[in-house]
Amino acid sequence: MNAHAPLSASECGVTVRAEHGQRAVFCGLTGIVWLHRKIQDAFFLVVGSRTCAHLIQSAAGVMIFAEPRFATAIIDERDLAGLADMNEELDRVVTRLIERRPDIRLLFLVGSCPSEVIKLDLSRAAQRLSRRLAPDVRVLNYSGSGIETTFTQGEDACLASLVPGLPEAATDELLVVGALADVVEDQFARLFSDLGIAAHFLPARRAGQMPAVGRGTRFLLAQPFLADTARALEERGGQRIAAPFPLGAEGTTEWLRAAAEAFGVDPARFEAVTAPGLRRSRQALAAYAENLAGKRVFFFPDSQLEVPLARFLSREMGAELIEVGTPYLHRGHLAAELEWLPSGTAVVEGQSLDDGLDRCRAARPDLTVCGLGLANPLEAEGLTTKWSIELLFTPIQGYEQAGDLAELFARPLARRARLEV
């Protein structure tokens, strides 16, 4: 695949339709669970309710004696009743936090449903605190509210908030965009180095090491849900390299190939560099081919990873796609993925929860990929489910993780087989 120009649904043989209605997804606060591990000297302060605090604590599974890089500034009855100045209260909480954690170099004020409902201006608060704490601490803000977003958009909003402050650069280098597990980032860094491409990653592991961006920057998305971040980079002069996403042996190879072609890497060198990883990933996938081949899969919308995952299951594992629901569909960023789906695949953007449940129950798929809120009820009805959120918490990109990705889908099927009498 040498070009990835956006295709219409009819051109790639995929049926795409939008639905409206009730949804069941996590809010953007959940992204803090993996982001706080990535930027090692950053801290995420959620301005929200006790419900927000319980959500993040439960999702992260943090032990009582742990020292995580996130917390919640609780909006309580005094704040809501106007008995306390919320900005003064926030300044007091931040001051105490910085005194306790002097290692913090980047502080994110994260908006929530409660803070947005009462119109608390965290943008102005971030500017005020950033001026006060400079140059030791930089303060940014973004929204993790679940009112209109799904949980992966928390990462998108976080990375987009970083872009305006990135250093200016006019160098012709590659920027890989998306929070990747450190082991995956290291693997990709070695591959790009072997290809002769100078690659940087957003976000960096430390606040002071964030990459530069400018008119000569070409960027490659590692995640399909980074629409706002991509737009912010383009406004800074960056140019997106169109590519599928690095899931599975095929997706990883074509993702790397898109970068190699953009930077004029010799095809022979590309084949030599990628051949060992491609061979290992195919061997790893072969171990799960029998378990997944021919299995009928239904995707509920949750993470925005659904289209690339469906492509992986269909093309590399031989699964049959009943329906691919996704919260939002960026047709430009997903053009290559849509092109690779089998002709006639039903892709549903938004997906009405009630209608989707009716279609799923009628189809009785072998495997249903969905959020935590749907998994237990569907399991009680005899359907085998896979938690979509686990695909965010687990390293799944790249050659070395291809087998792990396949195993995540094979595991619930194996569990069901063991339970059957």
Coordinates of C-alpha atoms in Angstrom, one line a residue:
M1 CA 0.0 0.0 0.0
N2 CA 1.7 3.1 -1.2
A3 CA -1.1 5.6 -0.8
H4 CA -3.8 6.1 1.7
A5 CA -6.1 8.7 0.2
P6 CA -9.5 8.9 2.0
L7 CA -12.1 6.6 0.5
S8 CA -15.8 6.8 0.7
A9 CA -17.7 3.9 2.2
S10 CA -18.9 2.8 -1.2
E11 CA -15.4 2.9 -2.7
C12 CA -13.9 0.5 -0.1
G13 CA -17.0 -1.8 -0.1
V14 CA -17.8 -1.1 3.5
T15 CA -21.3 -0.1 4.7
V16 CA -21.0 2.9 7.1
R17 CA -24.0 4.3 8.8
A18 CA -24.5 6.6 11.8
E19 CA -26.9 6.0 14.7
H20 CA -28.1 8.1 17.5
G21 CA -29.3 7.2 20.9
Q22 CA -28.2 6.1 24.3
R23 CA -24.5 5.0 24.7
A24 CA -22.6 3.1 27.3
V25 CA -18.9 4.3 27.5
F26 CA -16.4 5.3 30.1
C27 CA -15.5 9.0 30.5
G28 CA -12.2 10.6 29.5
L29 CA -10.9 10.6 33.0
T30 CA -10.0 6.9 32.5
G31 CA -7.1 7.9 30.2
I32 CA -5.2 9.2 33.3
V33 CA -4.7 5.5 34.2
W34 CA -2.1 5.0 31.4
L35 CA -1.1 8.7 31.0
H36 CA 0.2 9.1 34.5
R37 CA 2.6 6.1 34.0
K38 CA 3.9 7.6 30.7
I39 CA 5.0 11.1 31.7
Q40 CA 7.1 10.4 34.7
D41 CA 7.3 13.9 36.2
A42 CA 3.7 14.9 35.5
F43 CA 0.7 14.9 37.8
F44 CA -3.0 14.8 36.9
L45 CA -5.3 16.7 39.3
V46 CA -8.9 16.0 38.5
V47 CA -11.3 18.7 39.6
G48 CA -14.4 16.7 40.3
S49 CA -16.7 14.7 42.6
R50 CA -16.1 11.8 44.8
T51 CA -17.5 9.6 42.0
C52 CA -14.7 10.8 39.8
A53 CA -12.2 9.8 42.5
H54 CA -13.7 6.4 42.9
L55 CA -13.8 5.8 39.2
I56 CA -10.1 6.5 38.7
Q57 CA -9.0 4.7 41.8
S58 CA -11.0 1.6 40.8
A59 CA -9.8 1.7 37.2
A60 CA -6.2 2.0 38.2
G61 CA -6.4 -0.6 41.0
V62 CA -4.1 1.6 43.1
M63 CA -3.1 0.1 46.4
I64 CA -3.6 2.1 49.6
F65 CA 0.2 2.6 50.1
A66 CA 0.9 3.5 46.5
E67 CA 2.1 7.0 45.5
P68 CA 0.3 7.5 42.1
R69 CA 0.7 10.6 40.0
F70 CA -3.0 11.6 40.1
A71 CA -5.5 12.8 42.6
T72 CA -8.9 14.4 42.8
A73 CA -9.7 17.9 44.1
I74 CA -13.2 17.2 45.5
I75 CA -16.0 19.6 44.7
D76 CA -18.2 19.5 47.8
E77 CA -21.3 21.1 49.1
R78 CA -19.5 24.3 50.2
D79 CA -18.2 24.9 46.7
L80 CA -21.6 24.2 45.1
A81 CA -23.4 26.5 47.6
G82 CA -21.0 29.4 46.9
L83 CA -19.7 29.3 50.5
A84 CA -16.1 29.0 49.4
D85 CA -14.2 30.6 46.5
M86 CA -13.4 27.6 44.3
N87 CA -10.4 29.3 42.7
E88 CA -8.9 30.0 46.1
E89 CA -9.7 26.4 47.2
L90 CA -8.0 25.1 44.0
D91 CA -4.9 27.3 44.6
R92 CA -4.7 26.0 48.1
V93 CA -4.9 22.4 46.9
V94 CA -2.3 22.9 44.2
T95 CA 0.1 24.7 46.7
R96 CA -0.1 21.8 49.1
L97 CA 0.4 19.3 46.3
I98 CA 3.5 20.9 45.0
E99 CA 4.9 21.2 48.5
R100 CA 4.4 17.5 49.1
R101 CA 5.5 16.4 45.6
P102 CA 8.4 18.7 44.6
D103 CA 9.3 16.3 41.8
I104 CA 6.3 17.5 39.7
R105 CA 7.3 19.5 36.6
L106 CA 4.0 19.3 34.6
L107 CA 0.6 19.6 36.3
F108 CA -2.6 18.9 34.4
L109 CA -5.9 20.3 35.8
V110 CA -8.4 17.9 34.4
G111 CA -12.0 19.0 34.0
S112 CA -14.8 16.6 34.8
C113 CA -18.6 16.5 34.4
P114 CA -19.2 18.4 37.7
S115 CA -16.6 21.1 37.0
E116 CA -18.0 21.7 33.5
V117 CA -21.6 21.8 34.7
I118 CA -20.8 24.5 37.2
K119 CA -18.7 26.4 34.6
L120 CA -15.4 26.4 36.5
D121 CA -12.9 28.0 34.3
L122 CA -9.9 25.7 34.6
S123 CA -8.2 27.3 31.6
R124 CA -7.8 30.6 33.4
A125 CA -6.8 28.8 36.6
A126 CA -4.1 26.9 34.8
Q127 CA -2.7 30.1 33.3
R128 CA -2.7 31.8 36.8
L129 CA -1.1 28.9 38.5
S130 CA 1.5 28.4 35.7
R131 CA 2.6 32.0 36.1
R132 CA 2.9 31.6 39.8
L133 CA 4.8 28.3 39.7
A134 CA 7.1 29.1 36.8
P135 CA 9.7 28.1 35.9
D136 CA 9.7 25.0 38.0
V137 CA 6.2 23.8 37.2
R138 CA 4.1 24.2 34.1
V139 CA 0.3 24.0 34.5
L140 CA -2.0 22.9 31.6
N141 CA -5.7 21.9 31.5
Y142 CA -7.9 19.7 29.5
S143 CA -11.3 18.2 29.8
G144 CA -11.9 14.5 30.8
S145 CA -15.6 15.0 31.0
G146 CA -17.8 12.1 29.9
I147 CA -20.8 14.3 28.9
E148 CA -20.0 14.2 25.2
T149 CA -16.8 12.1 24.9
T150 CA -15.6 8.5 25.2
F151 CA -12.7 7.5 27.4
T152 CA -9.9 7.5 24.8
Q153 CA -10.6 11.1 24.0
G154 CA -9.1 12.0 27.4
E155 CA -5.7 11.1 25.9
D156 CA -6.5 13.1 22.8
A157 CA -7.4 16.2 24.9
C158 CA -4.3 15.8 27.0
L159 CA -1.9 15.5 24.1
A160 CA -3.6 18.4 22.3
S161 CA -3.1 20.6 25.3
L162 CA 0.7 19.9 25.0
V163 CA 1.0 21.0 21.4
P164 CA 0.8 24.8 21.7
G165 CA 3.8 24.7 24.1
L166 CA 6.0 22.4 22.2
P167 CA 9.3 24.0 21.1
E168 CA 9.5 25.3 17.5
A169 CA 11.5 23.4 15.0
A170 CA 12.0 23.3 11.2
T171 CA 13.8 20.0 11.0
D172 CA 12.6 17.2 8.8
E173 CA 12.1 14.6 11.4
L174 CA 9.5 12.1 12.4
L175 CA 7.1 12.6 15.3
V176 CA 5.3 9.5 16.5
V177 CA 2.1 10.6 18.3
G178 CA 0.2 8.6 20.9
A179 CA 1.0 7.2 24.4
L180 CA 2.7 3.9 23.9
A181 CA 4.0 1.6 26.6
D182 CA 7.8 2.2 27.2
V183 CA 8.7 -1.3 25.9
V184 CA 6.8 -0.6 22.6
E185 CA 8.2 2.9 22.2
D186 CA 11.7 1.4 22.6
Q187 CA 11.1 -1.2 20.0
F188 CA 9.8 1.3 17.5
A189 CA 12.7 3.7 18.3
R190 CA 15.2 0.9 17.4
L191 CA 13.3 0.1 14.2
F192 CA 13.2 3.7 13.1
S193 CA 16.9 4.1 13.9
D194 CA 17.7 1.0 11.9
L195 CA 15.8 2.6 9.0
G196 CA 17.8 5.8 9.3
I197 CA 14.9 7.9 10.5
A198 CA 15.3 10.3 13.4
A199 CA 12.1 9.7 15.4
H200 CA 10.7 11.5 18.5
F201 CA 7.6 10.6 20.5
L202 CA 4.7 12.6 21.9
P203 CA 4.3 12.4 24.8
A204 CA 7.9 12.2 26.0
R205 CA 8.6 10.4 29.2
R206 CA 9.6 13.7 31.0
A207 CA 8.1 17.1 30.8
G208 CA 11.4 18.7 29.8
Q209 CA 11.9 16.3 26.9
M210 CA 8.8 17.1 24.9
P211 CA 9.6 17.1 21.1
A212 CA 9.8 20.1 18.9
V213 CA 7.4 20.6 16.0
G214 CA 7.3 22.9 13.0
R215 CA 6.8 23.2 9.2
G216 CA 9.3 20.4 8.5
T217 CA 7.7 17.9 11.0
R218 CA 6.0 14.9 9.7
F219 CA 4.0 12.9 12.2
L220 CA 2.6 9.4 12.4
L221 CA -0.4 8.5 14.5
A222 CA 0.1 5.5 16.7
Q223 CA -3.6 5.6 17.9
P224 CA -6.7 6.2 15.8
F225 CA -8.5 8.5 18.4
L226 CA -6.1 11.5 18.2
A227 CA -8.1 13.8 16.0
D228 CA -7.7 16.9 18.1
T229 CA -4.0 16.3 18.6
A230 CA -3.5 15.8 14.8
R231 CA -5.4 19.0 14.1
A232 CA -3.3 21.0 16.6
L233 CA -0.1 19.6 15.1
E234 CA -1.2 20.6 11.6
E235 CA -1.9 24.1 12.9
R236 CA 1.7 24.2 14.0
G237 CA 2.8 23.2 10.4
G238 CA 3.1 19.4 10.9
Q239 CA 2.1 17.0 8.1
R240 CA 0.4 13.7 8.9
I241 CA 1.7 10.6 7.2
A242 CA -1.3 8.6 6.2
A243 CA -1.1 5.0 7.4
P244 CA -2.9 2.1 8.9
F245 CA -2.3 1.5 12.6
P246 CA 0.5 -0.7 14.0
L247 CA -1.7 -3.6 15.2
G248 CA -0.7 -7.1 14.1
A249 CA 2.1 -8.2 11.7
E250 CA 0.5 -6.6 8.6
G251 CA -0.6 -3.3 10.3
T252 CA 2.8 -2.8 11.9
T253 CA 4.6 -3.4 8.6
E254 CA 2.4 -1.0 6.6
W255 CA 2.7 1.6 9.4
L256 CA 6.4 1.4 9.3
R257 CA 6.4 1.4 5.5
A258 CA 4.4 4.6 5.3
A259 CA 7.1 6.3 7.3
A260 CA 9.9 4.7 5.3
E261 CA 8.4 5.9 2.0
A262 CA 7.8 9.4 3.4
F263 CA 11.5 9.6 4.3
G264 CA 12.8 8.0 1.2
V265 CA 14.2 4.8 2.8
D266 CA 15.5 2.3 0.3
P267 CA 13.0 -0.6 -0.1
A268 CA 15.7 -3.2 0.3
R269 CA 16.8 -1.6 3.6
F270 CA 13.2 -1.6 4.7
E271 CA 12.7 -5.3 4.0
A272 CA 16.0 -6.2 5.8
V273 CA 15.1 -4.2 8.9
T274 CA 11.5 -5.4 9.2
A275 CA 11.9 -9.0 8.1
P276 CA 12.9 -10.4 11.5
G277 CA 10.1 -8.8 13.4
L278 CA 7.6 -9.7 10.7
R279 CA 8.7 -13.3 10.9
R280 CA 8.4 -13.5 14.7
S281 CA 5.0 -11.8 14.7
R282 CA 3.6 -14.2 12.2
Q283 CA 4.9 -17.2 14.2
A284 CA 3.3 -15.8 17.3
L285 CA -0.1 -15.3 15.5
A286 CA 0.0 -18.8 14.1
A287 CA -0.4 -20.2 17.7
Y288 CA -3.9 -18.6 17.9
A289 CA -5.1 -18.9 14.3
E290 CA -7.1 -22.1 14.9
N291 CA -8.9 -20.6 17.9
L292 CA -9.9 -17.4 16.1
A293 CA -10.4 -18.5 12.5
G294 CA -14.1 -18.5 11.5
K295 CA -15.2 -17.0 14.9
R296 CA -18.0 -14.4 14.5
V297 CA -17.2 -11.2 16.3
F298 CA -19.5 -8.2 17.2
F299 CA -17.9 -4.9 18.3
F300 CA -19.8 -2.4 20.5
P301 CA -18.5 1.1 20.4
D302 CA -16.2 2.0 23.2
S303 CA -12.5 2.8 22.5
Q304 CA -12.3 4.0 18.9
L305 CA -9.8 1.1 18.4
E306 CA -12.7 -1.0 16.9
V307 CA -12.0 -0.5 13.2
P308 CA -8.2 -1.4 13.3
L309 CA -8.9 -4.3 15.7
A310 CA -11.6 -5.6 13.3
R311 CA -9.2 -5.4 10.4
F312 CA -6.6 -7.4 12.4
L313 CA -9.1 -10.1 13.4
S314 CA -10.5 -10.4 9.9
R315 CA -7.3 -10.3 7.8
E316 CA -4.7 -11.9 10.0
M317 CA -6.8 -14.2 12.2
G318 CA -9.6 -15.2 9.8
A319 CA -12.5 -14.0 12.0
E320 CA -15.9 -13.1 10.6
L321 CA -17.1 -9.6 11.4
I322 CA -20.8 -9.3 12.2
E323 CA -20.8 -5.6 13.1
V324 CA -18.1 -3.0 13.9
G325 CA -19.5 -0.3 16.2
T326 CA -17.3 2.7 17.0
P327 CA -18.1 5.9 19.0
Y328 CA -16.6 8.2 16.3
L329 CA -15.3 7.5 12.9
H330 CA -12.6 9.8 11.5
R331 CA -12.8 8.7 7.8
G332 CA -9.5 10.4 6.9
H333 CA -7.4 8.8 9.6
L334 CA -9.1 5.4 9.2
A335 CA -9.1 5.4 5.3
A336 CA -6.5 2.6 5.0
E337 CA -8.3 0.5 7.7
L338 CA -11.7 0.9 6.1
E339 CA -10.1 -0.1 2.8
W340 CA -8.8 -3.3 4.4
L341 CA -12.1 -4.5 5.9
P342 CA -14.0 -7.2 4.0
S343 CA -16.5 -5.9 1.4
G344 CA -19.9 -5.5 3.0
T345 CA -18.7 -5.1 6.6
A346 CA -21.3 -3.2 8.6
V347 CA -19.5 -0.2 10.4
V348 CA -21.8 1.7 12.7
E349 CA -20.7 5.1 14.0
G350 CA -22.3 6.1 17.4
Q351 CA -24.5 3.0 17.5
S352 CA -27.7 3.2 19.5
L353 CA -27.2 1.0 22.5
D354 CA -30.7 -0.6 22.5
D355 CA -30.6 -1.3 18.8
G356 CA -27.0 -2.6 19.0
L357 CA -28.0 -5.0 21.8
D358 CA -31.0 -6.2 19.8
R359 CA -28.7 -7.0 16.8
C360 CA -26.1 -8.6 19.0
R361 CA -28.6 -10.9 20.7
A362 CA -30.1 -11.9 17.4
A363 CA -26.7 -12.7 15.9
R364 CA -25.4 -14.6 18.9
P365 CA -21.7 -14.0 18.1
D366 CA -18.9 -16.2 19.2
L367 CA -17.2 -13.1 20.7
T368 CA -18.5 -9.7 21.7
V369 CA -16.1 -6.9 22.3
C370 CA -17.7 -4.3 24.6
G371 CA -17.3 -2.1 27.7
L372 CA -17.4 -3.3 31.3
G373 CA -21.0 -2.1 31.7
L374 CA -22.2 -4.5 29.0
A375 CA -19.9 -7.5 29.6
N376 CA -21.5 -9.0 32.7
P377 CA -25.1 -8.8 31.5
L378 CA -24.2 -10.3 28.1
E379 CA -22.2 -13.1 29.9
A380 CA -25.3 -13.8 31.9
E381 CA -27.1 -14.3 28.6
G382 CA -24.6 -16.8 27.5
L383 CA -22.4 -14.6 25.2
T384 CA -18.6 -14.6 25.4
T385 CA -17.2 -11.1 25.9
K386 CA -13.9 -9.3 25.7
W387 CA -13.4 -6.0 27.7
S388 CA -12.4 -3.3 25.3
I389 CA -10.7 -1.3 28.0
E390 CA -8.1 -4.1 28.5
L391 CA -6.9 -3.4 25.0
L392 CA -5.8 0.1 26.2
F393 CA -4.1 -1.1 29.3
T394 CA -2.1 -3.8 27.6
P395 CA 0.8 -3.2 25.1
I396 CA -0.6 -4.4 21.8
Q397 CA 1.2 -2.3 19.1
G398 CA 4.2 -3.6 17.1
Y399 CA 5.7 -6.9 16.0
E400 CA 6.6 -8.3 19.4
Q401 CA 3.1 -7.7 20.8
A402 CA 1.1 -9.2 17.9
G403 CA 0.8 -12.6 19.7
D404 CA -0.3 -10.9 22.9
L405 CA -3.0 -9.0 20.9
A406 CA -4.3 -12.3 19.4
E407 CA -4.2 -14.0 22.8
L408 CA -6.4 -11.3 24.3
F409 CA -9.2 -12.3 21.9
A410 CA -8.5 -16.0 22.2
R411 CA -8.5 -16.1 26.0
P412 CA -12.3 -15.6 26.6
L413 CA -13.0 -18.2 23.9
A414 CA -10.7 -20.6 25.7
R415 CA -12.3 -19.8 29.0
R416 CA -15.8 -20.5 27.6
A417 CA -14.6 -23.8 26.2
R418 CA -13.3 -24.9 29.6
L419 CA -16.5 -23.9 31.3
E420 CA -18.8 -25.8 28.9
V421 CA -19.8 -29.2 30.0

